Short mmCIF file of C-alpha atoms in Angstrom, two decimals:
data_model
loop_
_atom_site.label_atom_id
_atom_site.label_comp_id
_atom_site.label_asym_id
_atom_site.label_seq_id
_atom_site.Cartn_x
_atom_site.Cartn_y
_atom_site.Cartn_z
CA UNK E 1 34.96 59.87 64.45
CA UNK E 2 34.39 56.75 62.31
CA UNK E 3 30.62 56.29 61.02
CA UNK E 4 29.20 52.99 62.97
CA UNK E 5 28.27 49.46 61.42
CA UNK E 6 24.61 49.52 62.12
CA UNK E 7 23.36 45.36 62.45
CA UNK E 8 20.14 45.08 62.29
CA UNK E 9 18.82 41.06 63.33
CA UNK E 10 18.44 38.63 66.04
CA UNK E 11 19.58 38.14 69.57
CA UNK E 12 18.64 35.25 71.48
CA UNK E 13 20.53 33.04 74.11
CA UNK E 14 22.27 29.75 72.98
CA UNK E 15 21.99 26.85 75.64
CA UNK E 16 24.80 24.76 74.78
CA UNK E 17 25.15 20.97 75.69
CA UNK E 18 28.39 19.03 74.77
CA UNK E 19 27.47 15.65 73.74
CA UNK E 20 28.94 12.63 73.02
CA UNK E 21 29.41 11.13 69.51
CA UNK E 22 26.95 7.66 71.01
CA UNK E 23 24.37 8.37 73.35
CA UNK E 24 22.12 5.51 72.78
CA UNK E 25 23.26 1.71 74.74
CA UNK E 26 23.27 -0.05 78.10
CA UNK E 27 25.72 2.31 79.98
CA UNK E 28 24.55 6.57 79.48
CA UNK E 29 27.44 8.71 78.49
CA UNK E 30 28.02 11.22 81.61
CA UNK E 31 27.15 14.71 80.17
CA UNK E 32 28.60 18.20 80.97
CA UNK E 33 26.75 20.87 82.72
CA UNK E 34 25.08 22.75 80.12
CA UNK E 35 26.18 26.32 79.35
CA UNK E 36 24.47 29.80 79.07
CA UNK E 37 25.95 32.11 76.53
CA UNK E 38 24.60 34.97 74.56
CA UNK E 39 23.74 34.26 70.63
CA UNK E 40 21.99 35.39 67.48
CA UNK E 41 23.36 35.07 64.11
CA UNK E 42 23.13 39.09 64.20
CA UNK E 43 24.09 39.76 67.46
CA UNK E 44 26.76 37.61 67.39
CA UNK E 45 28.53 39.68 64.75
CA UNK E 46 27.95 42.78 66.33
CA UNK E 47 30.03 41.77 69.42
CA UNK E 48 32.15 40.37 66.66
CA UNK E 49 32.97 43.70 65.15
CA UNK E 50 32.96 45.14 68.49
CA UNK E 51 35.94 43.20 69.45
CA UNK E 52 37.92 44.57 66.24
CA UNK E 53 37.42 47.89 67.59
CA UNK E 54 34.86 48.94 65.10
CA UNK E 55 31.94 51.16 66.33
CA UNK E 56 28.69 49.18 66.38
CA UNK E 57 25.26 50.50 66.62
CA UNK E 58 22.27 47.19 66.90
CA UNK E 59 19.08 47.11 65.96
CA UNK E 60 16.91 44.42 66.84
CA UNK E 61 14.10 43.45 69.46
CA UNK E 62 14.56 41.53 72.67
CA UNK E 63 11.63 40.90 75.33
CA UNK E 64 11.24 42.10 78.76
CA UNK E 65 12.27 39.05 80.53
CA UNK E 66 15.94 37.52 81.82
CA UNK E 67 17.03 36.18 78.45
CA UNK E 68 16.16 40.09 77.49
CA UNK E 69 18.13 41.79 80.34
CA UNK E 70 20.99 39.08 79.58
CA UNK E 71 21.45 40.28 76.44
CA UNK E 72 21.20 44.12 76.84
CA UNK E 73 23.83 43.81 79.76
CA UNK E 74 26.06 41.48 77.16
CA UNK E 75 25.92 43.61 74.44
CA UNK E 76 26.41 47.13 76.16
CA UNK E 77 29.63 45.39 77.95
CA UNK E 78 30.91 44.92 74.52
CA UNK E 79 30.45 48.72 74.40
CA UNK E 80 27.86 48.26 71.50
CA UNK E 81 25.39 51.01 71.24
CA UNK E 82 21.76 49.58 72.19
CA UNK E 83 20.12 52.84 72.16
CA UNK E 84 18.10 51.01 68.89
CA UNK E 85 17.28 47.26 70.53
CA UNK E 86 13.78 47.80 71.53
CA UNK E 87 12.62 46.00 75.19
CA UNK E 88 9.19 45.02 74.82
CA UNK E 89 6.88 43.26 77.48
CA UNK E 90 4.83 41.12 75.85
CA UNK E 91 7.06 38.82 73.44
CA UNK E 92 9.70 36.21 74.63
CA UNK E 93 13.36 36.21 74.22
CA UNK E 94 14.28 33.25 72.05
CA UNK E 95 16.48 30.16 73.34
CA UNK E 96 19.03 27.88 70.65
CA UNK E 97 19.51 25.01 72.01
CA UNK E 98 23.19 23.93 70.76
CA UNK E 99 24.04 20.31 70.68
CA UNK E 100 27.85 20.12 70.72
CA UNK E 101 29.54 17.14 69.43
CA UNK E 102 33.45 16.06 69.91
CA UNK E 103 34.28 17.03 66.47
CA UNK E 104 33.08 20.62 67.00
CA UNK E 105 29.92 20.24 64.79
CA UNK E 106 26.40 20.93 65.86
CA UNK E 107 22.31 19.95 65.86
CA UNK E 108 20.35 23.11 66.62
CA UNK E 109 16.97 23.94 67.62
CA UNK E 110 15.00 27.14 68.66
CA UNK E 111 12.79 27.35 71.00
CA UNK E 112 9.79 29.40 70.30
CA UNK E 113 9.85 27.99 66.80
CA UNK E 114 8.54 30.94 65.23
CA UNK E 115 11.85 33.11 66.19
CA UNK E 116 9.96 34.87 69.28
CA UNK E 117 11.27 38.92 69.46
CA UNK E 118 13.51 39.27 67.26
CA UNK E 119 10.64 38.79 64.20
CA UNK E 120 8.60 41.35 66.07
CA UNK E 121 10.93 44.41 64.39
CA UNK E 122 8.68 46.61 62.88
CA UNK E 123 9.38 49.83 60.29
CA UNK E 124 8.41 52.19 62.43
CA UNK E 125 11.30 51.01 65.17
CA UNK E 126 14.20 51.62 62.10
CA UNK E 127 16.13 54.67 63.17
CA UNK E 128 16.29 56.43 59.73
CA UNK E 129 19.11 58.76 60.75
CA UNK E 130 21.34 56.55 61.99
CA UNK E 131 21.64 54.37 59.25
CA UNK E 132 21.87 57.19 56.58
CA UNK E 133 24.58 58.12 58.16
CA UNK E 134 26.36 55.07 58.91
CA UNK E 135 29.51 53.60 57.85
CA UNK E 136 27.82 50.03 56.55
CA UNK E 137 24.50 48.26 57.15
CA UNK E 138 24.42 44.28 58.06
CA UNK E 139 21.79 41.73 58.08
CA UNK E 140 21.07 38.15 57.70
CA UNK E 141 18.20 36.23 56.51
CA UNK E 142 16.58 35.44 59.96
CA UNK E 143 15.45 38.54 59.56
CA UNK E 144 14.12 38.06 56.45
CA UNK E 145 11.94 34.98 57.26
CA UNK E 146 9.11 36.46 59.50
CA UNK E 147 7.25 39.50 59.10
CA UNK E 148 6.85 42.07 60.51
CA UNK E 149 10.68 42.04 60.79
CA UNK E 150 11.21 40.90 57.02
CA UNK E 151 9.67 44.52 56.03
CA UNK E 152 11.80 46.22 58.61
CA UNK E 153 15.05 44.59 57.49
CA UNK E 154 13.80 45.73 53.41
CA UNK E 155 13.12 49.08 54.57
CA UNK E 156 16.57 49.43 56.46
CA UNK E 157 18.64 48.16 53.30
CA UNK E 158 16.28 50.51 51.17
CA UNK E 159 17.06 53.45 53.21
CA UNK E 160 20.98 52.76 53.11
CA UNK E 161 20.98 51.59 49.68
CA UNK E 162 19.57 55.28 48.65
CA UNK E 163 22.10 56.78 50.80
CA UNK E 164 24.88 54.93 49.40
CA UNK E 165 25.44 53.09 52.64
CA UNK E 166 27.14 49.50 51.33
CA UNK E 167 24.51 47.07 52.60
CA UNK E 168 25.49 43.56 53.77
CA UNK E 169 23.44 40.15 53.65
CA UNK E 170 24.20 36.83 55.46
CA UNK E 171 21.48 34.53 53.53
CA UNK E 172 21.73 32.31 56.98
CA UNK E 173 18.72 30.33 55.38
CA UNK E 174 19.09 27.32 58.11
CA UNK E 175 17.51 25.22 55.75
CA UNK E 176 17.86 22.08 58.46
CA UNK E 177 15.14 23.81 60.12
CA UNK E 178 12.65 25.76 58.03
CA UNK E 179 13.37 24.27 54.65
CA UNK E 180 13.20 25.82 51.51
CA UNK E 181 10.16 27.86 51.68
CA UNK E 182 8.94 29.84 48.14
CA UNK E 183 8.27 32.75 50.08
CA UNK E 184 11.76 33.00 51.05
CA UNK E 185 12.87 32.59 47.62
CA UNK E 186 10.55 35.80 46.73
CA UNK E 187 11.91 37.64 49.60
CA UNK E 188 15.29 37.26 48.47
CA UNK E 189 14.35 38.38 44.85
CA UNK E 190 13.21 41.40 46.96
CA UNK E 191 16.91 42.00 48.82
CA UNK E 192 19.60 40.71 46.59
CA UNK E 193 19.37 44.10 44.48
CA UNK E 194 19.86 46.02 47.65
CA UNK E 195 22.69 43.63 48.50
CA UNK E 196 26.10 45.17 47.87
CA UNK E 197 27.98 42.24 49.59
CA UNK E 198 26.11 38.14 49.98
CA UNK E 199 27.19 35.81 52.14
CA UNK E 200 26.33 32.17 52.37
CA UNK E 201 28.18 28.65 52.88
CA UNK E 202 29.20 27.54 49.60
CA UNK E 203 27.52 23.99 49.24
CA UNK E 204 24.59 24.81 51.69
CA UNK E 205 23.44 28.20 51.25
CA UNK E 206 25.16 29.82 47.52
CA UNK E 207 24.24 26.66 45.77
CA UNK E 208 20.62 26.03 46.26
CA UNK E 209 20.19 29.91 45.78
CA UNK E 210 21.67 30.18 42.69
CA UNK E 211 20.28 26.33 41.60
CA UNK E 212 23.79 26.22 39.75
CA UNK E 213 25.72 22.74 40.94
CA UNK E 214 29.53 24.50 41.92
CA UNK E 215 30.33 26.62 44.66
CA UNK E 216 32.54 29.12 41.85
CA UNK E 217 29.85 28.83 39.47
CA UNK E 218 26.96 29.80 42.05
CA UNK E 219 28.63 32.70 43.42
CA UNK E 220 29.64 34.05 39.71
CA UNK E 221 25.85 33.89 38.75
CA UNK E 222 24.58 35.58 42.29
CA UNK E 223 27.26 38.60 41.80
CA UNK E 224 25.60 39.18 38.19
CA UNK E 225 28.07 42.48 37.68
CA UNK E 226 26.46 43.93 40.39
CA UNK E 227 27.20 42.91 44.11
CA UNK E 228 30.17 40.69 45.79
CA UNK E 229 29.34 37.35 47.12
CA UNK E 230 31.77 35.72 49.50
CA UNK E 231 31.01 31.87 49.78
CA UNK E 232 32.01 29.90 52.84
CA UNK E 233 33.69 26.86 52.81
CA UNK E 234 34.73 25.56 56.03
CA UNK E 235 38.30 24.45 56.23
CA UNK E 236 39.27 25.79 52.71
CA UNK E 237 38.62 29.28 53.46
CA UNK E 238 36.51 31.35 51.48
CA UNK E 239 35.43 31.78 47.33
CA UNK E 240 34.92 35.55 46.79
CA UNK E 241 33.55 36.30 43.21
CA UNK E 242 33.62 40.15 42.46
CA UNK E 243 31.25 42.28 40.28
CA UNK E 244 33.43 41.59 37.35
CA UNK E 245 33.03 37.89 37.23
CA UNK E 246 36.47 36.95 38.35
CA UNK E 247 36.22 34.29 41.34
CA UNK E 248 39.34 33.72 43.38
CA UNK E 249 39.63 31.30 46.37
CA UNK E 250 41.31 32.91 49.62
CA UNK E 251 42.31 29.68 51.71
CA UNK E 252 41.72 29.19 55.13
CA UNK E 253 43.89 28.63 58.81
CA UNK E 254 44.60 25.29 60.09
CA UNK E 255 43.04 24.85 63.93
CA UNK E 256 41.97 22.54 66.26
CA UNK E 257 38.12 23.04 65.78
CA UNK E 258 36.11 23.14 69.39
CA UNK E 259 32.99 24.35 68.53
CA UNK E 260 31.72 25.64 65.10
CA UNK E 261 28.48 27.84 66.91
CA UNK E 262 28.97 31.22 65.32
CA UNK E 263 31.97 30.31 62.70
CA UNK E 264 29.61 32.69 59.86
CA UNK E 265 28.85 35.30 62.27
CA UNK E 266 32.72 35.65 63.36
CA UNK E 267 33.88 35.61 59.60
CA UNK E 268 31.41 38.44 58.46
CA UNK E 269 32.67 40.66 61.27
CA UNK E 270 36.18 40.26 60.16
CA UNK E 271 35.26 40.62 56.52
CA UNK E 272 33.09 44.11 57.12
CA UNK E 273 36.10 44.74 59.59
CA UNK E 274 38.72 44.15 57.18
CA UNK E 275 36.34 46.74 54.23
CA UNK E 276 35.11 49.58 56.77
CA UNK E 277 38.95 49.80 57.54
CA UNK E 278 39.75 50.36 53.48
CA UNK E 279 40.76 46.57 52.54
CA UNK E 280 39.52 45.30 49.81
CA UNK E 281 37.47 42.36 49.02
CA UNK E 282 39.91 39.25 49.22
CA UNK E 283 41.96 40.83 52.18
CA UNK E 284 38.73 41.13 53.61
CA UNK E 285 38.58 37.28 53.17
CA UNK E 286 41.12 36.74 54.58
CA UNK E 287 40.56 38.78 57.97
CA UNK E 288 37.55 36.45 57.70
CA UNK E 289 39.03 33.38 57.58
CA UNK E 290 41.16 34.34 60.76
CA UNK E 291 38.70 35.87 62.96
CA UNK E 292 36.28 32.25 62.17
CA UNK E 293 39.92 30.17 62.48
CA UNK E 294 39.84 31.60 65.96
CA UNK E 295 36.70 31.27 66.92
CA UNK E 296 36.43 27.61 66.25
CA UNK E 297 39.21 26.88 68.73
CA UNK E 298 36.60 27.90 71.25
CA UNK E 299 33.39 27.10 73.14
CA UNK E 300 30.43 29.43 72.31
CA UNK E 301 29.23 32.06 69.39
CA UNK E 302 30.30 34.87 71.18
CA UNK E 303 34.23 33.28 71.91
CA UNK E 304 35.23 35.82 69.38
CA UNK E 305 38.84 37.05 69.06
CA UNK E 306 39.92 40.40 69.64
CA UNK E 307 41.59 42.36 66.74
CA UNK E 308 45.27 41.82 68.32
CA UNK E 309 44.47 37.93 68.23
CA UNK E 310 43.45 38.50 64.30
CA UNK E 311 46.75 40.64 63.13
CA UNK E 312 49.00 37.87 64.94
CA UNK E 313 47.53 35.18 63.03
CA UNK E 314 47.37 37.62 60.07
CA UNK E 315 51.04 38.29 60.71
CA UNK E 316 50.80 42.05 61.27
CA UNK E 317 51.99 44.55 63.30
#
């Protein structure tokens, strides 16, 4: 039996409005009836993974309301283990609400600001066992904003680290909201050497970590010899720099783009996909690149392909 990916992060429900490119004159564009779909940067690319056929185990906090119950039901359809996601009565399910726009790009905002649940992880909730004996270990840097969660997510990727469990980190720093706070630049001083594998968007996310001014050049520094980063670039694919300094660019899939909610989340769960199945790093990429190619061409976060969808447009059998 394969060892599970065990993600530990956020799950939250993404209200999602399509709206028109001008919304201000005389005559009101007519808008669409909003939508309710499940979300969470980490949740996102559990059901992600899920859908590749990879055994999932998630780790994360939800409250004991609808948005809760929503999510438990979503994610255990998926047939991702929840025996981990902790119900608890007295914090409140987060809400993204997803402004749309015609060219597939969006304005988010959460709703409670300060992350609700999901920051309300606490050490005591990681199962130990599970992750020392798992097959990989994601997170993202929600979880690394807010404590008590920030010192659950450290202890989890201490605990694999020391069992030689590769350890994955989506920086996910959503600096259009929070901004770049010192304290998160401490925190990740606190992660990146239990990192085995970063991800970020190039220009938005490896850059201003790395304060270098190019994409290749940023994601060369942040490896250091010691850890993969894979930097995100939209249309153009991917940048993967290995341990050994050498940075190669793994291009991308043409598509008509629908809705870019959850592009990150789909590409890590084809990347970790692509490596729990014995791929290496820039076939990984690419795996990536198709499972986010296909994602795009839909509404949602959770509009994530399934793994026959991602060998066709791979070409394989």
């Amino acid at each position: 039996m394969r060892r599970p990916v065990v993600v530990l992060g956020d799950a939250n429900v993404d209200l999602l409005i399509d709206t028109p490119a001008e919304i201000s004159g005389p005559v009101k564009p007519r808008i669409a009836p909003p939508q309710l779909h499940g979300g969470g940067t980490g949740a996102n690319t559990a059901v992600g993974l899920a859908r590749l056929e990879v055994p999932v185990t998630f780790v994360g906090v939800v409250g004991d309301d609808g948005y809760g119950r929503m999510i438990c039901a979503d994610l255990a359809q998926d047939g991702i283990d929840t025996s981990a996601l902790v119900v608890r009565p007295d914090v409140f399910t987060p809400m993204v609400l997803a402004l749309v726009y015609p060219n597939g790009e969006r304005l988010l905002a959460i709703w409670p600001p300060d992350g609700g649940a999901p920051t309300h992880l606490r050490p005591e909730d990681i199962p130990v066992d599970v992750i020392r004996n798992a097959g990989w270990l994601h997170t993202t840097g929600i979880s690394l904003r807010w404590r008590p969660v920030r010192e659950a997510a450290l202890y989890a990727m201490q605990i694999a680290h020391e069992a030689g469990v590769p350890v994955s980190l989506d920086l996910n720093l959503r600096l259009e909201l929070w901004g770049w706070e010192n304290d998160m630049r401490i925190t990740l001083d606190r992660a990146l050497p239990l990192t085995d594998i970063l991800f970020g968007s190039g220009p938005e996310e490896i850059v201003p970590l790395a304060d270098v001014d190019s994409v290749p050049e940023a994601a060369q520094h942040l490896a250091g010899g010691k850890r993969t980063v894979v930097a995100r670039m939209g249309p153009q694919g991917a940048l993967v720099a290995l341990p050994d300094g050498v940075a190669q660019q793994v291009s991308g899939f043409a598509v008509d783009v629908v809705d870019t909610l959850g592009a990150g989340d789909a590409f890590d769960s084809g990347f970790i996909a692509a490596r729990v199945a014995g791929y290496d790093a820039l076939e990984a990429a690419r795996w990536g690149n198709a499972t986010a190619a296909l994602k795009i061409t839909r509404q949602g976060a959770r509009a994530v392909p399934s793994r026959a969808e991602v060998m066709q447009l791979l070409g394989r059998p």
